[in-house]
Amino acid sequence: MRLTYDSELDEARLHLAGGIVDDSELLVVGPQLTPTADRLLLAYDTADYLVYVDVEGADRVLRAETLAAAL
């Protein structure tokens, strides 16, 4: 797993698959709302494996030290 964070957009992505995944082969599900009304988007591949999770409003739902490690 790998976490990336864009501080300008306040979006984090938790990458669950290794290598490069073609976005055209993904099914993105969501948004799912967090308790703070921020959004989670889940991306699945053609075999129904979870590939990544996008977290919008990441600074409100992820710990600061977690985000700092992703920069």
XYZ file of C-alpha atoms in Angstrom:
71
model
C 0.000 0.000 0.000
C 1.073 3.557 -0.655
C -0.508 6.881 0.287
C -0.205 10.043 -1.799
C -1.537 13.458 -0.822
C -2.213 16.631 -2.804
C -2.323 19.437 -0.235
C -3.659 22.002 -2.728
C -6.729 19.863 -3.470
C -6.756 18.304 0.028
C -7.075 14.869 -1.557
C -5.359 11.683 -0.488
C -5.215 8.444 -2.435
C -4.569 5.116 -0.792
C -3.086 2.897 -3.521
C -3.858 -0.751 -2.857
C -2.524 -2.277 -6.093
C 1.048 -2.417 -7.242
C 2.058 -1.225 -10.679
C 0.190 0.941 -13.123
C -3.537 0.466 -13.529
C -5.348 1.762 -16.619
C -8.094 4.118 -15.401
C -10.329 3.044 -18.308
C -10.519 -0.432 -16.733
C -11.691 0.842 -13.344
C -15.161 1.158 -11.900
C -15.295 4.116 -9.500
C -17.991 3.860 -6.838
C -19.169 6.731 -4.705
C -19.088 9.160 -3.358
C -19.504 7.666 0.061
C -19.802 10.371 2.708
C -17.699 10.406 5.867
C -19.127 11.631 9.200
C -17.597 15.047 8.388
C -19.413 15.091 5.005
C -16.185 14.587 3.068
C -16.166 12.149 0.183
C -14.609 8.743 -0.383
C -14.351 7.273 -3.885
C -13.600 3.568 -4.298
C -12.037 2.211 -7.504
C -12.358 -1.452 -8.455
C -10.669 -3.330 -11.294
C -12.382 -5.724 -13.710
C -11.860 -8.620 -11.270
C -13.691 -6.645 -8.533
C -10.533 -6.007 -6.504
C -10.260 -2.665 -4.740
C -7.450 -0.715 -6.447
C -7.502 2.628 -4.644
C -9.510 4.826 -2.299
C -9.656 8.592 -2.822
C -10.293 10.734 0.245
C -11.526 14.263 -0.430
C -11.183 16.519 2.603
C -8.280 14.381 3.755
C -7.005 16.804 6.391
C -10.271 16.359 8.310
C -10.442 12.547 8.198
C -6.781 11.440 8.203
C -4.259 12.105 10.949
C -1.726 14.879 10.318
C 1.235 12.496 10.747
C -0.257 10.160 8.142
C -0.571 12.983 5.620
C 2.910 14.287 6.438
C 4.369 10.882 5.606
C 2.646 10.987 2.203
C 4.159 14.331 1.105
